[in-house]
Coordinates of N, CA and C in Angstrom, one line a residue:
X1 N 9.5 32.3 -39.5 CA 9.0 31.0 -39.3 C 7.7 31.0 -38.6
X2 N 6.7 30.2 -39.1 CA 5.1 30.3 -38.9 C 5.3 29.2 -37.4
X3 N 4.4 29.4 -36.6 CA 4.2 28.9 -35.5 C 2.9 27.8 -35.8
X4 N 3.4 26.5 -35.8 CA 1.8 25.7 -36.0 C 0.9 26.0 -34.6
X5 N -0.6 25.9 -35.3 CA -1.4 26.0 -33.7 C -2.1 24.2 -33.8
X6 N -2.4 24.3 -32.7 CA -3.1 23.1 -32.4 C -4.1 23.3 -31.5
X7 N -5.5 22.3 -31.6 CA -6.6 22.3 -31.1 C -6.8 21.0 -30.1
X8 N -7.3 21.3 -29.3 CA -7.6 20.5 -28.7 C -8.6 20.1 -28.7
X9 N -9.3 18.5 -28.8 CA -10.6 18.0 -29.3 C -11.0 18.2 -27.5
X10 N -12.5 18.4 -27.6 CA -12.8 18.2 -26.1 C -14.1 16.9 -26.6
X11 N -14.1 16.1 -25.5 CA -14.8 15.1 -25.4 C -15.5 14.8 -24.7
X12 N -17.0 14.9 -24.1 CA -18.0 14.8 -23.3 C -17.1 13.3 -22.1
X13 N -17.1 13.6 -20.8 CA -16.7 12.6 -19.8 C -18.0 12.0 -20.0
X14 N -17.7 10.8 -20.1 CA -18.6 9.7 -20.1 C -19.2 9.9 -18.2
X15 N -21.1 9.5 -17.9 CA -20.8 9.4 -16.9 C -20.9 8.2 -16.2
X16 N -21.6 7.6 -15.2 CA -21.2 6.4 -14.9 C -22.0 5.5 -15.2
X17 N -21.4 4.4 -15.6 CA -23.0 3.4 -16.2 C -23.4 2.7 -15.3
X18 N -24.4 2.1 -15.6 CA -25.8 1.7 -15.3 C -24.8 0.7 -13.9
X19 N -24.9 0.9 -12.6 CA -24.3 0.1 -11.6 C -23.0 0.5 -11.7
X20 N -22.8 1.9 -12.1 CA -21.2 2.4 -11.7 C -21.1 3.2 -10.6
X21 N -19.9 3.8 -10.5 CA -19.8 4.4 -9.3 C -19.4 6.2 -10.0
X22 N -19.6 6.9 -9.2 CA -19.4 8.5 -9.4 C -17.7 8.3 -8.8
X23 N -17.2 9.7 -9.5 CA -16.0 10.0 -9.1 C -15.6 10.2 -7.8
X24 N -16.8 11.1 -7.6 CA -17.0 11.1 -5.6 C -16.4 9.8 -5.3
X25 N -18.1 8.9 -5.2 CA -17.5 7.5 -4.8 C -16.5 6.9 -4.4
X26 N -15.3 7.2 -5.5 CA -14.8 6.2 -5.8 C -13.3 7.1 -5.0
X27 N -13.5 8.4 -5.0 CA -12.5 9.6 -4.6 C -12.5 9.4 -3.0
X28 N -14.2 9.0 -2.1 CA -14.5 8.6 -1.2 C -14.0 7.2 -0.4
X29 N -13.9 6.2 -1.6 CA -13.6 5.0 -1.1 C -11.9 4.9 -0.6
X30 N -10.8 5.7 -1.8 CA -9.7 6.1 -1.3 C -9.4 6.4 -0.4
X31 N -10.0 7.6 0.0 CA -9.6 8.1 1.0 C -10.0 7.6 2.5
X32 N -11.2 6.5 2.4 CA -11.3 5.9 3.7 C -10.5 4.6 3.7
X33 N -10.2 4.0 2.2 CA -9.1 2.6 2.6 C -7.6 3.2 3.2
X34 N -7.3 4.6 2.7 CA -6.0 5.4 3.3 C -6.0 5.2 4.9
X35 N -7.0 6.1 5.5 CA -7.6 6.2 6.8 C -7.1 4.7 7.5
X36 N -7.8 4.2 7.2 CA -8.0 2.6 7.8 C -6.0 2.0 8.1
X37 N -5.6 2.3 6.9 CA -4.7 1.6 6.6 C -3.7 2.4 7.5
X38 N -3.8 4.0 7.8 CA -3.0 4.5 8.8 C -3.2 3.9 9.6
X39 N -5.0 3.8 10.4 CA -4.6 2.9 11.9 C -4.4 2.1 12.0
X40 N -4.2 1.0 10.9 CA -4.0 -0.2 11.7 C -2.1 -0.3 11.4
X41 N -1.5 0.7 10.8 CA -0.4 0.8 10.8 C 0.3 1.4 12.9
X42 N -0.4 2.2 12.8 CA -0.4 3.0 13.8 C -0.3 2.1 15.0
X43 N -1.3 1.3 14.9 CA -1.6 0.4 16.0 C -0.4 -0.6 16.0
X44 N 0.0 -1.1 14.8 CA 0.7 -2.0 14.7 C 1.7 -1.7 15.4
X45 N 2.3 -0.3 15.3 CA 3.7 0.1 15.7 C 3.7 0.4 17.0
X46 N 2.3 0.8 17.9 CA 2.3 0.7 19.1 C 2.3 -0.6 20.1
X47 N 1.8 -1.7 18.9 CA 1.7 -3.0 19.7 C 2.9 -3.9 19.8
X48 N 3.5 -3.6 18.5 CA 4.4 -4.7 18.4 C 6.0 -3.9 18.7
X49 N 6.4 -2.1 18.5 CA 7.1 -1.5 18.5 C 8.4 -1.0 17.2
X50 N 8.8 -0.3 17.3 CA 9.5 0.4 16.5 C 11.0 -0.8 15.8
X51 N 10.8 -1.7 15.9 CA 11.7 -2.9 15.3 C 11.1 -3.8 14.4
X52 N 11.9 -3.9 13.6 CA 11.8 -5.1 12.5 C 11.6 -6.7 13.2
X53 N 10.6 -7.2 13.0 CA 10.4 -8.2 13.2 C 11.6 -9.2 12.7
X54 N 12.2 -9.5 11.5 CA 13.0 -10.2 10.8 C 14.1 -10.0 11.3
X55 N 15.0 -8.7 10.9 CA 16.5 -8.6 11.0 C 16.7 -7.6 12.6
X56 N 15.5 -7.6 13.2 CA 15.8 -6.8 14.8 C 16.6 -5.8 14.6
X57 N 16.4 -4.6 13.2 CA 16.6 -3.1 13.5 C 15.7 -2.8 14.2
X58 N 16.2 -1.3 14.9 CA 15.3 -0.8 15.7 C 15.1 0.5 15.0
X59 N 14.3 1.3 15.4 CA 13.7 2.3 14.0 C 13.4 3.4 15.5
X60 N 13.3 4.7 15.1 CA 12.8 5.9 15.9 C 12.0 6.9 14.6
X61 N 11.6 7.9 15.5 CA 10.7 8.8 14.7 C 11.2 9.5 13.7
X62 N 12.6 9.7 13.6 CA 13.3 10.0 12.7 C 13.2 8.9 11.1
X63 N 13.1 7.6 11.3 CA 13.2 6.5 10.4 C 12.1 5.9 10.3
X64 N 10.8 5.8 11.1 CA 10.0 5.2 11.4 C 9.1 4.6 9.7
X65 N 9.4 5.5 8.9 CA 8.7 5.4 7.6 C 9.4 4.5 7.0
X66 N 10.6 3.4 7.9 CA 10.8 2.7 6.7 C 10.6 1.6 7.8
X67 N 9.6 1.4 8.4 CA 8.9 0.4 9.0 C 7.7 -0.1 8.3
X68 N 7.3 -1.1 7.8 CA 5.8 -1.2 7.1 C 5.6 -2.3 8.2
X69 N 3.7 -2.5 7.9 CA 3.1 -3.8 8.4 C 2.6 -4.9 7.0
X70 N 3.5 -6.0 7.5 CA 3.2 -7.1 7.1 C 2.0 -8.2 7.3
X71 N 1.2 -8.3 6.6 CA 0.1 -9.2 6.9 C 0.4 -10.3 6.9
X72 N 0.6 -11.7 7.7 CA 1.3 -13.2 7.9 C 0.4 -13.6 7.2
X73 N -1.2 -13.5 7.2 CA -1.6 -14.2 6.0 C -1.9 -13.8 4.7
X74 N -1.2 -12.7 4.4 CA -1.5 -12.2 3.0 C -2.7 -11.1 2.9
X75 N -3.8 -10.9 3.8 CA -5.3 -10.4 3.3 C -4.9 -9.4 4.5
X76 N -4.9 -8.3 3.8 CA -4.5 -6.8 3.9 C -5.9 -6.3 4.6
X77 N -7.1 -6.8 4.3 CA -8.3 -6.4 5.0 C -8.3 -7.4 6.1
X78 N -7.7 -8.1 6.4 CA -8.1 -8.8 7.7 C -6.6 -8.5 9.3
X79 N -7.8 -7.5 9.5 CA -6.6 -6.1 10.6 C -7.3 -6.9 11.7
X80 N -7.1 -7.8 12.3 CA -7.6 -7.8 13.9 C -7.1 -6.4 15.0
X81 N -7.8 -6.4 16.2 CA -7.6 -4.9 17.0 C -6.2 -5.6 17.9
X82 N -6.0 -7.2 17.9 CA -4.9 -7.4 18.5 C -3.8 -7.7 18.0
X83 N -3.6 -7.3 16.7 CA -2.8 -7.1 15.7 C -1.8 -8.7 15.4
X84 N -2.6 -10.2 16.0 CA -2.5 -11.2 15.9 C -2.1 -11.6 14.1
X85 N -2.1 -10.2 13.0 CA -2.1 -11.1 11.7 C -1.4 -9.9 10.8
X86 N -0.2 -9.0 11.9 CA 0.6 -8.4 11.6 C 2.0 -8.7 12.3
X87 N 2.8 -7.9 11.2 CA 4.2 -7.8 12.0 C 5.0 -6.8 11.0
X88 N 5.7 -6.1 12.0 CA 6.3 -4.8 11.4 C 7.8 -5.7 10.4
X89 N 7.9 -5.5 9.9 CA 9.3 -5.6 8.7 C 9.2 -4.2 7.9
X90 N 11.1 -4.3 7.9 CA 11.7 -3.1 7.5 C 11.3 -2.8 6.2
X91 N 11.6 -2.2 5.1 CA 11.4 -2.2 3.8 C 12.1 -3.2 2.7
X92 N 13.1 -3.9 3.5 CA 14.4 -4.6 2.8 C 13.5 -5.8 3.2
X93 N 13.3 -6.2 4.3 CA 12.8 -7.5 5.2 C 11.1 -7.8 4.0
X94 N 10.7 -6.8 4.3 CA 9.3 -6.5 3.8 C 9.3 -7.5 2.1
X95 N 10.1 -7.1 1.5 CA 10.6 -6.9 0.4 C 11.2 -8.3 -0.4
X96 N 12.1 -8.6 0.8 CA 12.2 -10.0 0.5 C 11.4 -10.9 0.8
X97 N 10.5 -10.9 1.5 CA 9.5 -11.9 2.4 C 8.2 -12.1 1.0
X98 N 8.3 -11.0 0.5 CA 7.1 -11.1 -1.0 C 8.0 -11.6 -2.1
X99 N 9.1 -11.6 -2.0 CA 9.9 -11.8 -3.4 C 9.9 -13.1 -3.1
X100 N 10.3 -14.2 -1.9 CA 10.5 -15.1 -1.7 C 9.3 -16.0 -1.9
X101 N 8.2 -15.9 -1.6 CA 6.9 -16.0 -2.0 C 6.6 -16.5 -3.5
X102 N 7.0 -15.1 -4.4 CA 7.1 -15.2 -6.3 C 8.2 -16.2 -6.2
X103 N 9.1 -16.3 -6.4 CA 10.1 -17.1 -6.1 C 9.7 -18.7 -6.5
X104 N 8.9 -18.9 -5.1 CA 8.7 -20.2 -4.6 C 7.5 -20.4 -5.5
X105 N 6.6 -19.6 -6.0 CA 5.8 -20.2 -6.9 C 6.2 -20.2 -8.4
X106 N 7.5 -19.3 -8.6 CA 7.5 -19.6 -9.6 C 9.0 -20.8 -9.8
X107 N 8.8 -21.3 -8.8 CA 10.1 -22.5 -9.1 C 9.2 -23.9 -8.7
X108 N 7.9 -24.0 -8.2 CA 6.9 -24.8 -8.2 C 5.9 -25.1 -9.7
X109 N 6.2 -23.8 -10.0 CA 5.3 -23.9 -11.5 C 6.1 -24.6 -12.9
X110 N 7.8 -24.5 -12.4 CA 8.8 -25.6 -13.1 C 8.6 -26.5 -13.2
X111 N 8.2 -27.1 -11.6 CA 8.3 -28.5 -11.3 C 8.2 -29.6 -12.4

């Protein structure tokens, strides 16, 4: 039995147009919105503590990864240093607080 071969087409990477960004760039921008988003996690968990704001689990370094920060107004870039526009919720709490959200707009969009 004959083995088919196959070729693979190669295709010049386009590179960035006119007011685009380089791969760098954009590989650069990642990894500083990453950064950012650690500390103000970081911070959050030192200010507010290792508990769910909603259902008052308490969380240690063993579980801590299933603590997130919640933005109360929605806008993920607006981190104050007094963490006045965060609150730690669990992943379940987290979870429901955005579903309830869709929810509410999509039973407003019935109306």
């Amino acid at each position: 039995m004959r083995r088919k071969r196959y070729t693979v087409k190669r295709t010049a990477v386009p590179g960035p147009k006119e007011g685009g960004k380089s791969l760098e760039e954009i590989a650069r921008e990642l990894r500083d919105s990453r950064m950012r988003r650690d500390e103000y996690r970081d911070r959050s968990l030192e200010i507010h503590g290792l508990i769910c704001a909603k259902c008052a689990r308490e969380f240690d370094r063993t579980n801590r990864h299933l603590l997130t920060v919640h933005h109360k107004d929605g806008n993920h870039k607006n981190n104050p240093p007094d963490g006045s526009n965060w609150e730690n919720l669990c992943i379940y709490c987290h979870d429901d607080e955005h579903s309830r959200g869709m929810l509410g707009d999509y039973l407003n969009d019935k109306s």
